Amino acid sequence: MDPIRVDIIGLSTSPSSGGAYALVLGEVDGNRRLPIIIGAFEAQAIALELENIQPPRPMTHDLLRDTFEQVDVEVNDIVIDELREGTFFAKVRYHHNGDEAQLDSRPSDAVALAVRVDAPIFVDSDVLEEAGIPTEEEGVSALPGGLGGEEEEEMEEEEVTGGTQLGRMKKKLQKAIDKEDYERAAELRDEIQRLEAEEG
């Protein structure tokens, strides 16, 4: 299906992550976010470029960008085009000598290259449909009436503990999104997909 344009929302981590980060991509013309778990090296490569920090020596993705420039390769875009058994796959699409071609890539490497060559990032609509996490509009309370304080916390806890296991997982997912804990949201999303597959 058609690829959907996304932007980088940010990188997040938690003390229990074991060195992994969540790269959070946000739909440009929509409200879905796509968290992808990536390694610390790739997260650093993306963050350095986003913050305009120049390392003393070129990093791997800088070398790739410089090599492409030397051999007259122009990166058109990158597309995260597949999700298989919890693993995302991407393509770097480029122009060279009048021909169009593509390279297989991990999404983290493709994004690290994209930010260096100012290439747009896309996600296949099927992948975004399967793994994207819808977010609520700014300022909209997750609970109608907005009780606030301890009452709201108690009500949230009741919501998470009641109902089916799948229902509880979905409520926990929404809480993680509301707190912008995208690494936890990605874990919950994967667990929900596993439960839905078992029930289906």
Tab-separated table of C-alpha atoms in Angstrom:
chain	number	residue	atom	x	y	z
A	1	MET	CA	0.000	0.000	0.000
A	2	ASP	CA	0.973	3.667	-0.058
A	3	PRO	CA	3.785	4.915	2.176
A	4	ILE	CA	2.871	7.536	4.780
A	5	ARG	CA	5.179	10.456	5.618
A	6	VAL	CA	6.483	10.569	9.193
A	7	ASP	CA	8.796	12.814	11.185
A	8	ILE	CA	11.046	12.040	14.116
A	9	ILE	CA	9.236	12.889	17.352
A	10	GLY	CA	12.138	11.920	19.591
A	11	LEU	CA	14.207	9.262	21.303
A	12	SER	CA	13.347	7.861	24.703
A	13	THR	CA	14.829	5.397	27.142
A	14	SER	CA	14.261	4.104	30.643
A	15	PRO	CA	16.565	2.730	33.358
A	16	SER	CA	15.235	-0.793	32.713
A	17	SER	CA	15.853	-0.643	28.961
A	18	GLY	CA	19.194	-2.465	29.015
A	19	GLY	CA	20.757	0.168	26.780
A	20	ALA	CA	17.985	0.168	24.163
A	21	TYR	CA	16.150	3.276	23.016
A	22	ALA	CA	12.783	3.889	21.401
A	23	LEU	CA	12.926	5.919	18.201
A	24	VAL	CA	9.497	7.559	17.992
A	25	LEU	CA	8.184	8.478	14.548
A	26	GLY	CA	5.012	10.532	14.189
A	27	GLU	CA	2.571	10.568	11.289
A	28	VAL	CA	2.768	13.987	9.563
A	29	ASP	CA	-0.917	14.152	8.603
A	30	GLY	CA	-2.359	12.065	11.408
A	31	ASN	CA	-2.125	11.204	15.089
A	32	ARG	CA	-0.332	7.842	15.071
A	33	ARG	CA	3.128	7.301	16.486
A	34	LEU	CA	5.458	4.444	15.693
A	35	PRO	CA	8.004	3.478	18.366
A	36	ILE	CA	10.904	1.351	17.118
A	37	ILE	CA	13.411	-0.131	19.563
A	38	ILE	CA	16.981	0.638	18.464
A	39	GLY	CA	20.480	0.275	19.896
A	40	ALA	CA	22.421	2.921	21.788
A	41	PHE	CA	24.944	3.491	18.971
A	42	GLU	CA	22.232	4.178	16.388
A	43	ALA	CA	20.327	6.378	18.857
A	44	GLN	CA	23.500	8.396	19.436
A	45	ALA	CA	24.078	8.716	15.675
A	46	ILE	CA	20.555	10.086	15.178
A	47	ALA	CA	20.685	12.370	18.232
A	48	LEU	CA	24.045	13.912	17.298
A	49	GLU	CA	22.751	14.912	13.878
A	50	LEU	CA	19.424	16.208	15.208
A	51	GLU	CA	21.300	18.348	17.749
A	52	ASN	CA	23.816	19.541	15.104
A	53	ILE	CA	26.725	18.169	17.133
A	54	GLN	CA	29.795	17.438	15.036
A	55	PRO	CA	31.885	14.525	16.386
A	56	PRO	CA	35.680	14.914	16.124
A	57	ARG	CA	35.863	11.995	13.675
A	58	PRO	CA	33.209	10.859	11.166
A	59	MET	CA	30.789	8.228	12.410
A	60	THR	CA	29.700	5.296	10.236
A	61	HIS	CA	26.624	7.114	8.936
A	62	ASP	CA	28.721	10.204	8.160
A	63	LEU	CA	31.070	7.986	6.152
A	64	LEU	CA	28.126	6.513	4.242
A	65	ARG	CA	26.781	9.997	3.455
A	66	ASP	CA	30.222	11.173	2.291
A	67	THR	CA	30.678	8.050	0.146
A	68	PHE	CA	27.300	8.587	-1.509
A	69	GLU	CA	28.259	12.192	-2.270
A	70	GLN	CA	31.616	11.149	-3.756
A	71	VAL	CA	30.047	8.621	-6.138
A	72	ASP	CA	27.100	10.887	-7.016
A	73	VAL	CA	24.351	8.893	-5.292
A	74	GLU	CA	21.316	10.937	-4.251
A	75	VAL	CA	19.099	9.476	-1.531
A	76	ASN	CA	15.444	10.038	-2.470
A	77	ASP	CA	13.846	8.812	0.746
A	78	ILE	CA	13.725	5.948	3.178
A	79	VAL	CA	10.719	3.736	3.776
A	80	ILE	CA	10.025	1.376	6.652
A	81	ASP	CA	8.201	-1.192	4.587
A	82	GLU	CA	7.838	-4.379	6.587
A	83	LEU	CA	7.200	-5.706	10.085
A	84	ARG	CA	7.949	-9.393	10.499
A	85	GLU	CA	7.899	-11.234	13.847
A	86	GLY	CA	8.388	-7.984	15.753
A	87	THR	CA	11.276	-6.780	13.570
A	88	PHE	CA	11.011	-3.726	11.310
A	89	PHE	CA	12.666	-3.633	7.875
A	90	ALA	CA	13.504	-0.591	5.756
A	91	LYS	CA	14.720	0.444	2.319
A	92	VAL	CA	16.968	3.341	1.332
A	93	ARG	CA	15.751	4.470	-2.097
A	94	TYR	CA	18.265	6.370	-4.203
A	95	HIS	CA	19.196	7.777	-7.622
A	96	HIS	CA	22.483	6.988	-9.397
A	97	ASN	CA	23.426	7.661	-13.030
A	98	GLY	CA	19.787	8.223	-13.929
A	99	ASP	CA	18.663	4.916	-12.415
A	100	GLU	CA	16.573	4.368	-9.304
A	101	ALA	CA	17.479	1.588	-6.894
A	102	GLN	CA	17.156	0.643	-3.249
A	103	LEU	CA	19.181	-0.900	-0.447
A	104	ASP	CA	17.896	-3.069	2.398
A	105	SER	CA	18.539	-1.494	5.777
A	106	ARG	CA	17.674	-1.581	9.429
A	107	PRO	CA	15.289	1.307	10.163
A	108	SER	CA	17.740	2.814	12.671
A	109	ASP	CA	20.532	3.000	10.074
A	110	ALA	CA	18.163	4.295	7.398
A	111	VAL	CA	16.901	7.062	9.705
A	112	ALA	CA	20.457	7.960	10.779
A	113	LEU	CA	21.306	8.379	7.084
A	114	ALA	CA	18.069	10.250	6.299
A	115	VAL	CA	18.752	12.944	8.903
A	116	ARG	CA	22.228	13.455	7.395
A	117	VAL	CA	21.049	13.865	3.801
A	118	ASP	CA	17.749	15.592	4.619
A	119	ALA	CA	15.722	12.769	3.053
A	120	PRO	CA	12.049	12.259	3.912
A	121	ILE	CA	11.022	9.248	5.997
A	122	PHE	CA	8.013	7.105	5.105
A	123	VAL	CA	6.276	4.119	6.684
A	124	ASP	CA	4.238	1.635	4.673
A	125	SER	CA	0.558	2.117	5.501
A	126	ASP	CA	0.148	-1.572	6.425
A	127	VAL	CA	3.056	-1.336	8.884
A	128	LEU	CA	1.659	1.852	10.428
A	129	GLU	CA	-1.779	0.262	10.656
A	130	GLU	CA	-0.341	-2.784	12.432
A	131	ALA	CA	2.201	-1.159	14.750
A	132	GLY	CA	1.228	2.514	14.962
A	133	ILE	CA	-0.118	3.808	18.254
A	134	PRO	CA	-2.888	6.420	18.040
A	135	THR	CA	-2.426	9.398	20.345
A	136	GLU	CA	-5.102	11.651	21.729
A	137	GLU	CA	-5.314	15.292	20.779
A	138	GLU	CA	-3.450	17.800	22.924
A	139	GLY	CA	-5.377	18.831	26.015
A	140	VAL	CA	-7.999	16.067	25.799
A	141	SER	CA	-8.375	14.180	29.062
A	142	ALA	CA	-8.183	10.391	28.878
A	143	LEU	CA	-11.052	10.278	31.370
A	144	PRO	CA	-14.332	12.094	30.738
A	145	GLY	CA	-15.037	14.787	33.286
A	146	GLY	CA	-11.392	15.022	34.401
A	147	LEU	CA	-11.810	14.202	38.099
A	148	GLY	CA	-8.215	15.052	38.918
A	149	GLY	CA	-6.083	14.172	41.931
A	150	GLU	CA	-6.434	10.910	43.863
A	151	GLU	CA	-9.923	10.137	42.516
A	152	GLU	CA	-8.621	10.096	38.958
A	153	GLU	CA	-5.629	7.920	39.916
A	154	GLU	CA	-7.910	5.418	41.672
A	155	MET	CA	-10.245	5.325	38.688
A	156	GLU	CA	-7.298	4.749	36.324
A	157	GLU	CA	-6.087	1.870	38.521
A	158	GLU	CA	-9.570	0.317	38.511
A	159	GLU	CA	-9.673	0.557	34.719
A	160	VAL	CA	-6.340	-1.218	34.384
A	161	THR	CA	-7.241	-4.036	36.785
A	162	GLY	CA	-10.773	-4.759	35.474
A	163	GLY	CA	-11.893	-6.621	32.339
A	164	THR	CA	-10.100	-9.157	30.159
A	165	GLN	CA	-6.334	-9.487	29.918
A	166	LEU	CA	-6.411	-7.977	26.429
A	167	GLY	CA	-8.574	-5.098	27.637
A	168	ARG	CA	-6.206	-4.407	30.534
A	169	MET	CA	-3.227	-4.445	28.177
A	170	LYS	CA	-4.903	-1.899	25.889
A	171	LYS	CA	-5.600	0.390	28.845
A	172	LYS	CA	-1.998	0.092	30.004
A	173	LEU	CA	-0.930	0.938	26.453
A	174	GLN	CA	-3.012	4.127	26.513
A	175	LYS	CA	-1.527	5.098	29.891
A	176	ALA	CA	1.997	4.585	28.536
A	177	ILE	CA	1.169	6.786	25.534
A	178	ASP	CA	-0.304	9.488	27.777
A	179	LYS	CA	2.921	9.478	29.811
A	180	GLU	CA	4.965	9.493	26.565
A	181	ASP	CA	6.700	6.279	27.679
A	182	TYR	CA	7.056	4.993	24.129
A	183	GLU	CA	9.430	2.175	24.957
A	184	ARG	CA	6.829	0.671	27.309
A	185	ALA	CA	4.131	1.389	24.714
A	186	ALA	CA	6.085	-0.582	22.100
A	187	GLU	CA	6.419	-3.543	24.477
A	188	LEU	CA	2.693	-3.454	25.266
A	189	ARG	CA	1.787	-3.124	21.574
A	190	ASP	CA	3.808	-6.253	20.773
A	191	GLU	CA	2.206	-8.166	23.653
A	192	ILE	CA	-1.281	-7.094	22.518
A	193	GLN	CA	-0.548	-8.307	18.990
A	194	ARG	CA	0.621	-11.657	20.397
A	195	LEU	CA	-2.557	-12.022	22.492
A	196	GLU	CA	-4.775	-11.054	19.552
A	197	ALA	CA	-3.028	-13.642	17.368
A	198	GLU	CA	-3.612	-16.317	20.026
A	199	GLU	CA	-7.290	-15.384	20.349
A	200	GLY	CA	-7.741	-15.136	16.566
